[in-house]
Coordinates of C-alpha atoms and ligand atoms in Angstrom, one line a residue:
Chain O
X25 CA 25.5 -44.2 -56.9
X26 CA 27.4 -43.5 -53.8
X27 CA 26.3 -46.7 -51.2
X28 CA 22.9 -46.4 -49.3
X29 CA 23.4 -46.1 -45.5
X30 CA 23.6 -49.1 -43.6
X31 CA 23.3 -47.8 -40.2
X32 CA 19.8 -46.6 -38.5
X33 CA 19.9 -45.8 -35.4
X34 CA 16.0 -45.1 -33.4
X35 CA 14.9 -41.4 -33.4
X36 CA 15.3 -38.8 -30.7
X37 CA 12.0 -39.2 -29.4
X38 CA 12.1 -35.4 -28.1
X39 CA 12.7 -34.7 -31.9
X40 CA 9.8 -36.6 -33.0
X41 CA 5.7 -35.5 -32.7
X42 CA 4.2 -37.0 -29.6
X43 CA 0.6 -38.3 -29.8
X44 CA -2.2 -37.2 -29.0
X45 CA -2.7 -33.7 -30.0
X46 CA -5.5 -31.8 -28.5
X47 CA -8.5 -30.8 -31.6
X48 CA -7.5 -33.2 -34.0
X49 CA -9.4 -36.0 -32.9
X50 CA -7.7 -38.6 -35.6
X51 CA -4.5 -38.4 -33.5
X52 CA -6.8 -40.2 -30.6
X53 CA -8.7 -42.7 -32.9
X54 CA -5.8 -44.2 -35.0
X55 CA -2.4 -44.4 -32.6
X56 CA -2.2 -47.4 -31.2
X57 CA -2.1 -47.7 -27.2
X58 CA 0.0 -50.3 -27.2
X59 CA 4.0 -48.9 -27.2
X60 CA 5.5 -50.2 -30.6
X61 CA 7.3 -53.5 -30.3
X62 CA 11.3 -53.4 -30.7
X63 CA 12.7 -55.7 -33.9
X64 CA 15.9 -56.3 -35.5
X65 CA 17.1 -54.2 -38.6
X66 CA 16.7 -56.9 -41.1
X67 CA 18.2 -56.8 -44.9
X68 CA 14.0 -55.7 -45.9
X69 CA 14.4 -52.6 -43.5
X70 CA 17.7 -51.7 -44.6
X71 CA 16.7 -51.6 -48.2
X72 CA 14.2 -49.7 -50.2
X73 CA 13.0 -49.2 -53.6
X74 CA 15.9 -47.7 -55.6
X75 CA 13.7 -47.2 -59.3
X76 CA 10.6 -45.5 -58.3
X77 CA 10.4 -43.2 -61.2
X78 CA 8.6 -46.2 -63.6
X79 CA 6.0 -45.9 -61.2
X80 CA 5.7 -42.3 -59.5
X81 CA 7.3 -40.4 -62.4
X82 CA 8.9 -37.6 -61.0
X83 CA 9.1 -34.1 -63.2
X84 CA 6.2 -32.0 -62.3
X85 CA 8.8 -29.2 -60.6
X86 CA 6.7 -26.1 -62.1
X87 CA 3.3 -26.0 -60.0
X88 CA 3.2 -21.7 -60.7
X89 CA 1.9 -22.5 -64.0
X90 CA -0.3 -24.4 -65.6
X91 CA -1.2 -24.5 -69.2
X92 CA 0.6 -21.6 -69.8
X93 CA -1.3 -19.5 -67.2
X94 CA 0.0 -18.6 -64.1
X95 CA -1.7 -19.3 -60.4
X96 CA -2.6 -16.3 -57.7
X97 CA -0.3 -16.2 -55.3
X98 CA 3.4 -14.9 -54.2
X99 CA 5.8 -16.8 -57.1
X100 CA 7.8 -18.7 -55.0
X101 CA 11.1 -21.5 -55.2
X102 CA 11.3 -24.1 -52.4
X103 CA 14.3 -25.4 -53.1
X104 CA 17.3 -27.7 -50.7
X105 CA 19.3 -31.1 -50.1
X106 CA 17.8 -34.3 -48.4
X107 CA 20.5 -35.4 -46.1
X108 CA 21.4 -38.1 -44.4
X109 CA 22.5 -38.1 -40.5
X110 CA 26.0 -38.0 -42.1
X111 CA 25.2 -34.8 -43.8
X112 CA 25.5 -36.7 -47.3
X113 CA 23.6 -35.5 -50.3
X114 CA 20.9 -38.4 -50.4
X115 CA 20.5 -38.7 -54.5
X116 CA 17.7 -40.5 -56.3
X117 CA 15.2 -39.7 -53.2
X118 CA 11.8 -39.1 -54.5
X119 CA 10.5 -36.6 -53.6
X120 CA 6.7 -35.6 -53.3
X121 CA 5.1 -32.3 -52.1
X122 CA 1.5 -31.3 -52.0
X123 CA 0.1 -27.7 -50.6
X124 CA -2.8 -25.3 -50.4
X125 CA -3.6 -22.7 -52.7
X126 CA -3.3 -18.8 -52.0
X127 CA -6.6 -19.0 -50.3
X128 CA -5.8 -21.7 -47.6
X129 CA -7.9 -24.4 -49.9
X130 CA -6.2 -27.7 -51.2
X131 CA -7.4 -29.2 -55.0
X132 CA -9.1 -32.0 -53.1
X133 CA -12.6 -32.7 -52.8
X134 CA -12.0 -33.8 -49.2
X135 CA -11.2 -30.0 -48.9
X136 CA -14.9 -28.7 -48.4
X137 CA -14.0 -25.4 -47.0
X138 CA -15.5 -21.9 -48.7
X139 CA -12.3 -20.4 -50.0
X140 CA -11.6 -19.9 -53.5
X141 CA -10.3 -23.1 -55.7
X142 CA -7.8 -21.2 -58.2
X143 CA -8.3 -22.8 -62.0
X144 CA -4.7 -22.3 -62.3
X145 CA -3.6 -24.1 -59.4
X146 CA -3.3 -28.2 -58.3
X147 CA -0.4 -28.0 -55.6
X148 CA 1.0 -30.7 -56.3
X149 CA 4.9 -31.5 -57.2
X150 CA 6.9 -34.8 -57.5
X151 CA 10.5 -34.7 -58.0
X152 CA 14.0 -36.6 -58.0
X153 CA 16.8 -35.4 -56.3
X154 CA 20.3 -35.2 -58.3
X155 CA 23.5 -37.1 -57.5
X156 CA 24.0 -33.8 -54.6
X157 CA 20.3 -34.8 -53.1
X158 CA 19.3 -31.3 -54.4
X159 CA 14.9 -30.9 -55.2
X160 CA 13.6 -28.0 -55.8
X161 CA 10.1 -26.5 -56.9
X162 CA 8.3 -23.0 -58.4
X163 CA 5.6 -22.7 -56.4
X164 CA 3.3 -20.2 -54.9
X165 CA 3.1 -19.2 -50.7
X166 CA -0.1 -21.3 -49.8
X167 CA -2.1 -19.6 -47.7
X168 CA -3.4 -20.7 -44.0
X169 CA -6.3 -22.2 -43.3
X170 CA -8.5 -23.0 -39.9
X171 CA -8.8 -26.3 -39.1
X172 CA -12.9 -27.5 -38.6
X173 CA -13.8 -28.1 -35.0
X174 CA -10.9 -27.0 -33.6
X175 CA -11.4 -24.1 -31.4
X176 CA -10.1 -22.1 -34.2
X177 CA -6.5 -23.8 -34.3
X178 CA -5.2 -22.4 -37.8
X179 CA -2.6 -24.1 -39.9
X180 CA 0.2 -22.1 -40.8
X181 CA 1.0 -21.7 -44.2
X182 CA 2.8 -25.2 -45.1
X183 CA 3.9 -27.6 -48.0
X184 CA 3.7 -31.2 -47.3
X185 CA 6.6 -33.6 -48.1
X186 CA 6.7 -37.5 -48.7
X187 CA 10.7 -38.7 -49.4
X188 CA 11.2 -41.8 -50.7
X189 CA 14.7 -42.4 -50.1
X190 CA 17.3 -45.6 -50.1
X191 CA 16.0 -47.6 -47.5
X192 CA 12.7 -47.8 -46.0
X193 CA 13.9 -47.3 -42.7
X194 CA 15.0 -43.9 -44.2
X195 CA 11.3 -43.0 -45.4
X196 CA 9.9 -39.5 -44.2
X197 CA 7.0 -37.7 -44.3
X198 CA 7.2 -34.0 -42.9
X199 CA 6.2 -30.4 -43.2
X200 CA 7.8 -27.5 -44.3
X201 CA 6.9 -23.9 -42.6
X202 CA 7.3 -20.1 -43.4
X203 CA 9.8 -18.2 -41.4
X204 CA 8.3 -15.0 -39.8
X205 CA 5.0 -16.6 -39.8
X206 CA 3.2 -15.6 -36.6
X207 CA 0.8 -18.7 -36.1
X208 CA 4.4 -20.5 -36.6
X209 CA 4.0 -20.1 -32.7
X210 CA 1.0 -21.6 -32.2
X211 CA 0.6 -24.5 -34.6
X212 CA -0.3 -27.3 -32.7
X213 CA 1.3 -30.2 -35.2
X214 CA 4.7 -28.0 -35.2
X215 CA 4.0 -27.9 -31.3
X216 CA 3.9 -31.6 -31.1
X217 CA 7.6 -31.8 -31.4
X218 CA 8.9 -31.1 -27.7
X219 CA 12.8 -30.2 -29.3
X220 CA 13.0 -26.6 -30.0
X221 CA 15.8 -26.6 -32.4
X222 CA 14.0 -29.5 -33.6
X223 CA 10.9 -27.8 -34.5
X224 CA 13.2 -24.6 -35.5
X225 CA 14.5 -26.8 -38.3
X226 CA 11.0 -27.5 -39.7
X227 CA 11.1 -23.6 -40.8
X228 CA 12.8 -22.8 -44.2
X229 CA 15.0 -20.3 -44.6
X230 CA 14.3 -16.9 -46.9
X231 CA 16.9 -16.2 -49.8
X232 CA 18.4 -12.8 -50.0
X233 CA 16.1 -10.9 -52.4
X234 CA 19.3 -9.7 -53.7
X235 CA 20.5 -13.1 -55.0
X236 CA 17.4 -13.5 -57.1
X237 CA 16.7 -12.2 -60.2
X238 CA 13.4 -13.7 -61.2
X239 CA 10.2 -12.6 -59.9
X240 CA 10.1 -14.7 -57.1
X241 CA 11.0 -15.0 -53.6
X242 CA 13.5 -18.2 -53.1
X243 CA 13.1 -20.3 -49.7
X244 CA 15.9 -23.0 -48.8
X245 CA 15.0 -25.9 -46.6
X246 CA 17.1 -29.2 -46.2
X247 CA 15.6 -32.2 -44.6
X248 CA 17.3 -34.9 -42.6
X249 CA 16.7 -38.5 -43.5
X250 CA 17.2 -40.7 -41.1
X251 CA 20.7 -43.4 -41.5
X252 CA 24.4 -43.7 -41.6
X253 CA 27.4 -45.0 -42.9
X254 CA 29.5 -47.7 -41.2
X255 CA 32.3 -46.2 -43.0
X256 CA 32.4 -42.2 -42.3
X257 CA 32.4 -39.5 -44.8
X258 CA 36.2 -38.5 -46.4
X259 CA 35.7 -34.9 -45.4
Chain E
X11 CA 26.6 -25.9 -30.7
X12 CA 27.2 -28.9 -33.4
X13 CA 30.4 -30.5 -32.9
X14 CA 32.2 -31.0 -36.1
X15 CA 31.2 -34.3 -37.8
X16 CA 28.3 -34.7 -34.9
X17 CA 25.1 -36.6 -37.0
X18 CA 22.2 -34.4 -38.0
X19 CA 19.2 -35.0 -36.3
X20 CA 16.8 -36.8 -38.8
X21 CA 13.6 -33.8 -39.5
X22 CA 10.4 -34.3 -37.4
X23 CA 7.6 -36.7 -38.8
X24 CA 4.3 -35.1 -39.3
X25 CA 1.1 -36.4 -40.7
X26 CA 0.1 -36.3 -44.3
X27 CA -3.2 -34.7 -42.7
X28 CA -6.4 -35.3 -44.8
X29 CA -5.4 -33.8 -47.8
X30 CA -2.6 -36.3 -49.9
X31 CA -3.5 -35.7 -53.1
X32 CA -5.8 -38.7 -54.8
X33 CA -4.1 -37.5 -58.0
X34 CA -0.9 -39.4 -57.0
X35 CA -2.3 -42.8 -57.3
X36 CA -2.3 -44.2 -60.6
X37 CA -3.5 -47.5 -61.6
X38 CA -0.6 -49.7 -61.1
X39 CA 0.7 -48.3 -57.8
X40 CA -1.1 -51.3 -56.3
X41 CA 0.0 -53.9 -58.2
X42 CA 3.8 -55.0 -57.6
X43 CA 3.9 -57.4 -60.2
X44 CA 4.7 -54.8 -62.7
X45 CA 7.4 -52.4 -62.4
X46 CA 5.0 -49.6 -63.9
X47 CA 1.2 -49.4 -65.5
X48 CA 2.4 -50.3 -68.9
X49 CA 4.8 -52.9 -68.0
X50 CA 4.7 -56.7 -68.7
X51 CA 3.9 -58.5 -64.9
X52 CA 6.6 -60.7 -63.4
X53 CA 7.2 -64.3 -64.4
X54 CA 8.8 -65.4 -61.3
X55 CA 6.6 -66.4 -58.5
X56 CA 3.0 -67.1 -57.6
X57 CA 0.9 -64.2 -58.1
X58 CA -1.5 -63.3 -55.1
X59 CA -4.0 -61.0 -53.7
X60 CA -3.1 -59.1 -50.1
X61 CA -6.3 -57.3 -49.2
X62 CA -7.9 -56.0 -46.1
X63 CA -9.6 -53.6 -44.0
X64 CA -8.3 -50.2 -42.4
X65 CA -10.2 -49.8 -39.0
X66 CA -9.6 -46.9 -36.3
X67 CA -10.4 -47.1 -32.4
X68 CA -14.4 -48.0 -31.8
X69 CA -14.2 -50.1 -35.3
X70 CA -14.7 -47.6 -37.9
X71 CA -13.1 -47.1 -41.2
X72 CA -10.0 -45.7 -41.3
X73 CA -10.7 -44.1 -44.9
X74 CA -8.1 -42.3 -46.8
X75 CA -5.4 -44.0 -45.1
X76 CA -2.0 -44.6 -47.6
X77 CA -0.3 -48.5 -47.3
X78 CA 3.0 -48.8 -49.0
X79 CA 4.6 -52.4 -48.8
X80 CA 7.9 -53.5 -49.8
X81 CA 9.0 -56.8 -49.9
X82 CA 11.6 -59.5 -51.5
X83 CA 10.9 -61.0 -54.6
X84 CA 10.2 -64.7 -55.2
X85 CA 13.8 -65.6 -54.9
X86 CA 14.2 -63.8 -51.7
X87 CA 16.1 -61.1 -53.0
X88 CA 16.1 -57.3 -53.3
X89 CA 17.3 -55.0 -56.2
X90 CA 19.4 -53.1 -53.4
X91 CA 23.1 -52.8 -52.7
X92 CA 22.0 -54.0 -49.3
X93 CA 21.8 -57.6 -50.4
X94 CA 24.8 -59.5 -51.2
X95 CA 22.7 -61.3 -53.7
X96 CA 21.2 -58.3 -55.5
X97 CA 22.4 -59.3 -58.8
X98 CA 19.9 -62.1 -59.0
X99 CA 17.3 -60.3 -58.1
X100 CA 13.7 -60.4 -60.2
X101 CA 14.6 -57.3 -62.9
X102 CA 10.8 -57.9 -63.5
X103 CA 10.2 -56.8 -59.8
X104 CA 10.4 -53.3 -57.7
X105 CA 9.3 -54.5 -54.6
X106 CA 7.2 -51.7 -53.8
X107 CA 3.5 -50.6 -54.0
X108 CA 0.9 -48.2 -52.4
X109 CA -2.7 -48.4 -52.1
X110 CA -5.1 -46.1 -50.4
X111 CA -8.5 -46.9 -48.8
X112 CA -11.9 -46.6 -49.4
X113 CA -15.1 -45.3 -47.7
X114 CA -15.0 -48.6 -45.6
X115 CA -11.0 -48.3 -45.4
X116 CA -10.8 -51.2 -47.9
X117 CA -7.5 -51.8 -49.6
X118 CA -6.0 -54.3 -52.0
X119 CA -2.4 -55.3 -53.3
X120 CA -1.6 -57.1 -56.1
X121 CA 1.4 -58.9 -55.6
X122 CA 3.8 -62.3 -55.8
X123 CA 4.2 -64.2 -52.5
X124 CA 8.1 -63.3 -51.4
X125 CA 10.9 -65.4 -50.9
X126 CA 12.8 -65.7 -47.6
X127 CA 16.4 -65.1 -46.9
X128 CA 18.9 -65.5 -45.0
X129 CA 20.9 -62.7 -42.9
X130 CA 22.9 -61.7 -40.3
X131 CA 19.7 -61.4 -37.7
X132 CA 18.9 -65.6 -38.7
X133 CA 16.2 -66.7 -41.0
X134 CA 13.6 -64.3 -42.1
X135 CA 10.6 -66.0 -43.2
X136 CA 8.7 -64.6 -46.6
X137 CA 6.9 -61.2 -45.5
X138 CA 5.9 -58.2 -46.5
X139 CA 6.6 -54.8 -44.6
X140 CA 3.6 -52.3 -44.5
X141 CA 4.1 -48.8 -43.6
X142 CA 1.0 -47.4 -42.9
X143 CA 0.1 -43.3 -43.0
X144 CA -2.9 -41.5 -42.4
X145 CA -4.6 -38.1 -41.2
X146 CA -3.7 -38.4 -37.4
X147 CA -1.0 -40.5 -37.4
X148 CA 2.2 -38.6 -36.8
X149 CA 4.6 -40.7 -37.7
X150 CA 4.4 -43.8 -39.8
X151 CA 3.0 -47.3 -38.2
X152 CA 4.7 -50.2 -39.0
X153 CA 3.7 -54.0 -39.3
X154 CA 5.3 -57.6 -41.1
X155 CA 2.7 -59.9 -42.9
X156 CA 3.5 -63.3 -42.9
X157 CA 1.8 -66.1 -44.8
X158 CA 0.0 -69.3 -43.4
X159 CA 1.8 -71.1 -45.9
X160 CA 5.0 -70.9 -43.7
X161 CA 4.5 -72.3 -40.4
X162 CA 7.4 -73.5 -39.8
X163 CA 9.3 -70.5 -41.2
X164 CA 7.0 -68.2 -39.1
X165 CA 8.0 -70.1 -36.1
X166 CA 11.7 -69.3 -36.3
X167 CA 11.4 -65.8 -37.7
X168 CA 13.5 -63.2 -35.9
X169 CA 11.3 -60.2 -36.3
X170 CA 7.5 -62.2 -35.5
X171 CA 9.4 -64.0 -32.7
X172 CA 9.7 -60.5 -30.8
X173 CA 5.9 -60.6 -30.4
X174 CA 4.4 -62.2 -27.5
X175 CA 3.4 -65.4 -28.7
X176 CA 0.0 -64.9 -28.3
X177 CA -0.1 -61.9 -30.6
X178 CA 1.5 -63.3 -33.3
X179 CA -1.2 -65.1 -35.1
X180 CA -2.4 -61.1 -35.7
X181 CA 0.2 -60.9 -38.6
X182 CA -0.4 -63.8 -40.1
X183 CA -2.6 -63.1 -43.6
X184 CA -5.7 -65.2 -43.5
X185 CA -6.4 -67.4 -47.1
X186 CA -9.7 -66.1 -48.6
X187 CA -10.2 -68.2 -51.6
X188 CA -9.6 -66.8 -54.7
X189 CA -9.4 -63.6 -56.4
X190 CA -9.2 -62.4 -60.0
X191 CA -7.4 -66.7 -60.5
X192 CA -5.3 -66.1 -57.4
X193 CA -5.1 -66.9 -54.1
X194 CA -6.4 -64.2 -51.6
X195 CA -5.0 -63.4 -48.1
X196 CA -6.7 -60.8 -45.8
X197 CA -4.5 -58.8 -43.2
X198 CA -6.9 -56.8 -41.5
X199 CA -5.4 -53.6 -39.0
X200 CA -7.0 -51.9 -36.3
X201 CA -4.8 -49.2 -35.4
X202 CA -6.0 -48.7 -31.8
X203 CA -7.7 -51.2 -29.3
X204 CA -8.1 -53.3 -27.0
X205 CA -4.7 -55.2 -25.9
X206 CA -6.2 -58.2 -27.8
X207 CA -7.3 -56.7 -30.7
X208 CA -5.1 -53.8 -32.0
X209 CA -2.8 -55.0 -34.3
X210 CA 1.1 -55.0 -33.2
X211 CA 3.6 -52.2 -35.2
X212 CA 7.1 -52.3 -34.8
X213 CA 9.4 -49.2 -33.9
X214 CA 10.2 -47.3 -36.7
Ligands
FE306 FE1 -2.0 -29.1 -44.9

C-alpha cells in the first residue's frame, strides 16, 4: 500500500461541531469543561490498526435485501472516496455505516419510537475501501425521525459513518445528509458546525438519473480524513 | 475558491447518537490478545485486565458509550509503516479493541501490558490510547492509560508530562487484584466535572 500520512495537523475548529447543542441534553452531561490538553504526535497517534477485517469483517455492502426479500423504501447507492487532506484515495479504511429505516425507526431496541420496524430491514453496512479509497453501499433513503424531548427538533434523513483509517489520529466518525432535504436547514447537529461550506460538504450529491440504469437512485459523497504527506502527491 | 493543491478540509465530526448498532460487537472485539474470535491469543507479554467505569456529569452512568484502545505490543512495537521497527512487531497482536458499556457504563478490555518505545518526542512510557464516543459527544474524547508499574517511566513520559502534575495520577490504572488469573487495573472516566475530578483528554 501507498504510505500512511505522517503529518496531522489540528482541525479547523469552525469546521468542527461546537458543544453544547440546545435539546440534546447528553451534549451537556458528557463534554468535558475542562479545554482538552495539547500533547505531542507520538509514533501510537501516528499509527493505527492496518488489519481490521479479522475482527470487524467487512462485506455486508447489500443492506436493500435481505434473505432474498427486499426492504420498503427508495432503492438507493451511497457510494464515494475517503480522502485524505492531500486529496489521496485512503485504501484499506474500514468503513462502517448504520441508518434508519423508511419509517424514521433504527433496528435497535434503544429505538422505542412507534414507527414501523421493516422485517426486511437492519441498516447496517460495513465495508473496506479499495486501493482508490472507493466504499460504496445499496441501501434504502431512511426516513426522518423527531428527536424525544426536543421541542420537536427532527433529524433529517441521515446515514451514520465510523472510518477506521491508517492512523488513529485519522479516525472519523460523521454523518451523511440528503441534498434538497428541507429540515437540512434546521438540523441542529448539522447546525453545530459554524463553517458553511463545511457543513455544505456533509450533504451528498444526487447522480444523474440518466447515468443509472438500475432501479435505484445513486448518491456520491466523499469524506475527508484528517492527515498528510511530508512528501506531496506527484500530480 | 480552492487553490490548486490547497488541503481538503478534514469532514465535520458528529456523534454516533444513541443508536450504533449493538450488532457490531462481537465477542472478541474486547479482547486484544487475539487478532480475531477464533484466533489463538498472543504468546508475548503478560496478559491483563483494563476495566472501568463510564460516568457523565452528576456521576451517572454513561451507558452505551463505545472505547476503542490501541496500543504497542509487548515489545513496544506496532504493525505500522509508522514504526521503524515494524518488522518485529507481535504478528500475534493488532493492537486494537472496542468495548461498549453497560447499564452502569461498565467496560472491560482484555489485553497484554504494552511495551515502551522510543521516538522522536523522547521516551514514551507503555500506554494505551482510548478514544472514547458516545451519544452527545461530538467529536471523539481522548485519554493515555499508564500503568503503576512504571513510575519511573511515567515520570519522564512526554505526553503525561503535559498534564499539570497534579492531574496526572488520574491516568494512571489502579491494580485491582486479579481477574480471570490476571492482574486487573481499573481506569475509571468521568467525562465532565469538577476541575479535580473529570478526567483529562487530549486534543484530538
Ligand atoms: Fe441517527
Amino acid at each position: 500500500m501507498s504510505s500512511p500520512p505522517d503529518r496531522f495537523g489540528p482541525y479547523d475548529e469552525h469546521t468542527q461541531p461546537q458543544v453544547p447543542i440546545e435539546h440534546y441534553a447528553n451534549t451537556v452531561l458528557r463534554n468535558p469543561r475542562r479545554a482538552p490538553f495539547v500533547r505531542p504526535v507520538t509514533r501510537s497517534e501516528l499509527t493505527g490498526p492496518l488489519d481490521l477485517a479479522s475482527k470487524l469483517h467487512p462485506g455486508d455492502i447489500n443492506l436493500a435485501v435481505l434473505d432474498g426479500k427486499p426492504a420498503q423504501g427508495q432503492l438507493i447507492h451511497v457510494g464515494g472516496r475517503i480522502l485524505d487532506e492531500d486529496g489521496r484515495g485512503v485504501a484499506n479504511t474500514l468503513v462502517e455505516m448504520w441508518q434508519a429505516n423508511a419509517a424514521g425507526r433504527y433496528f435497535n431496541p434503544l429505538d422505542q419510537r412507534d414507527a414501523p420496524l421493516d422485517p426486511n430491514f437492519i441498516g447496517n453496512g460495513r465495508c473496506m475501501t479499495d486501493e482508490h479509497g472507493r466504499y460504496g453501499f445499496f441501501t434504502i433513503k431512511p426516513g426522518a425521525y423527531p428527536v424525544p424531548n426536543s421541542n420537536r427538533w427532527w433529524r433529517p434523513p441521515h446515514i451514520h459513518f465510523s472510518l477506521l483509517g491508517p492512523a488513529s489520529l485519522s479516525r472519523l466518525v460523521t454523518q451523511m445528509y440528503f441534498p434538497g432535504d428541507p429540515l437540512n436547514a434546521h438540523d441542529l447537529l448539522l447546525l453545530s458546525i459554524a463553517d458553511r461550506e463545511a457543513q455544505h460538504r456533509m450533504v451528498s450529491q444526487q447522480v444523474p438519473t440518466q447515468q443509472i440504469e438500475g432501479e435505484w437512485l445513486g448518491f456520491t459523497h466523499d469524506m475527508v480524513v484528517r492527515g498528510r504527506h511530508a512528501t506531496p502527491p506527484l500530480h | 475558491m480552492t487553490l490548486p493543491n490547497a488541503p481538503l478540509v478534514p469532514t465535520g465530526w458528529q456523534t454516533i447518537g444513541p443508536f450504533f448498532p449493538r450488532t457490531f460487537f462481537q465477542e472478541a472485539d474486547n479482547d486484544l490478545t487475539r487478532l480475531a474470535l477464533d484466533a489463538a491469543p498472543t504468546t508475548r507479554g503478560e496478559t491483563v485486565i483494563l476495566f472501568g467505569q463510564v460516568l457523565q456529569e452528576g456521576g451517572g452512568a454513561c451507558v452505551n458509550a463505545v472505547l476503542e484502545a490501541w496500543q504497542a505490543d509487548a515489545g513496544g512495537r506496532f504493525r505500522h509503516p509508522a514504526d521503524p521497527e515494524a518488522s518485529l512487531a507481535d504478528p500475534a497482536f493488532m493492537g486494537w479493541g472496542r468495548a461498549w458499556t453497560d447499564a452502569e457504563g461498565r467496560y472491560a478490555f482484555r489485553t497484554i501490558l504494552p511495551g515502551g518505545y522510543r521516538d522522536a518526542t523522547g521516551t514514551r512510557a507503555p500506554h494505551i490510547n482510548l478514544g472514547l464516543l458516545a451519544s452527545g459527544v461530538m467529536r471523539r474524547l481522548v485519554t493515555t492509560v499508564f500503568f503503576p508499574d512504571f513510575a519511573a517511566a511515567n515520570g519522564a513520559d512526554p505526553v503525561l508530562g503535559v498534564l499539570p502534575a497534579a492531574l496526572r495520577p488520574k491516568l494512571v490504572a489502579v491494580p485491582e487484584g486479579q481477574r480471570d488469573n490476571c492482574r486487573a487495573f481499573r481506569f475509571d472516566l468521568l467525562l465532565r466535572g469538577e476541575a479535580d475530578e473529570e478526567t483529562p483528554f487530549f486534543l484530538d
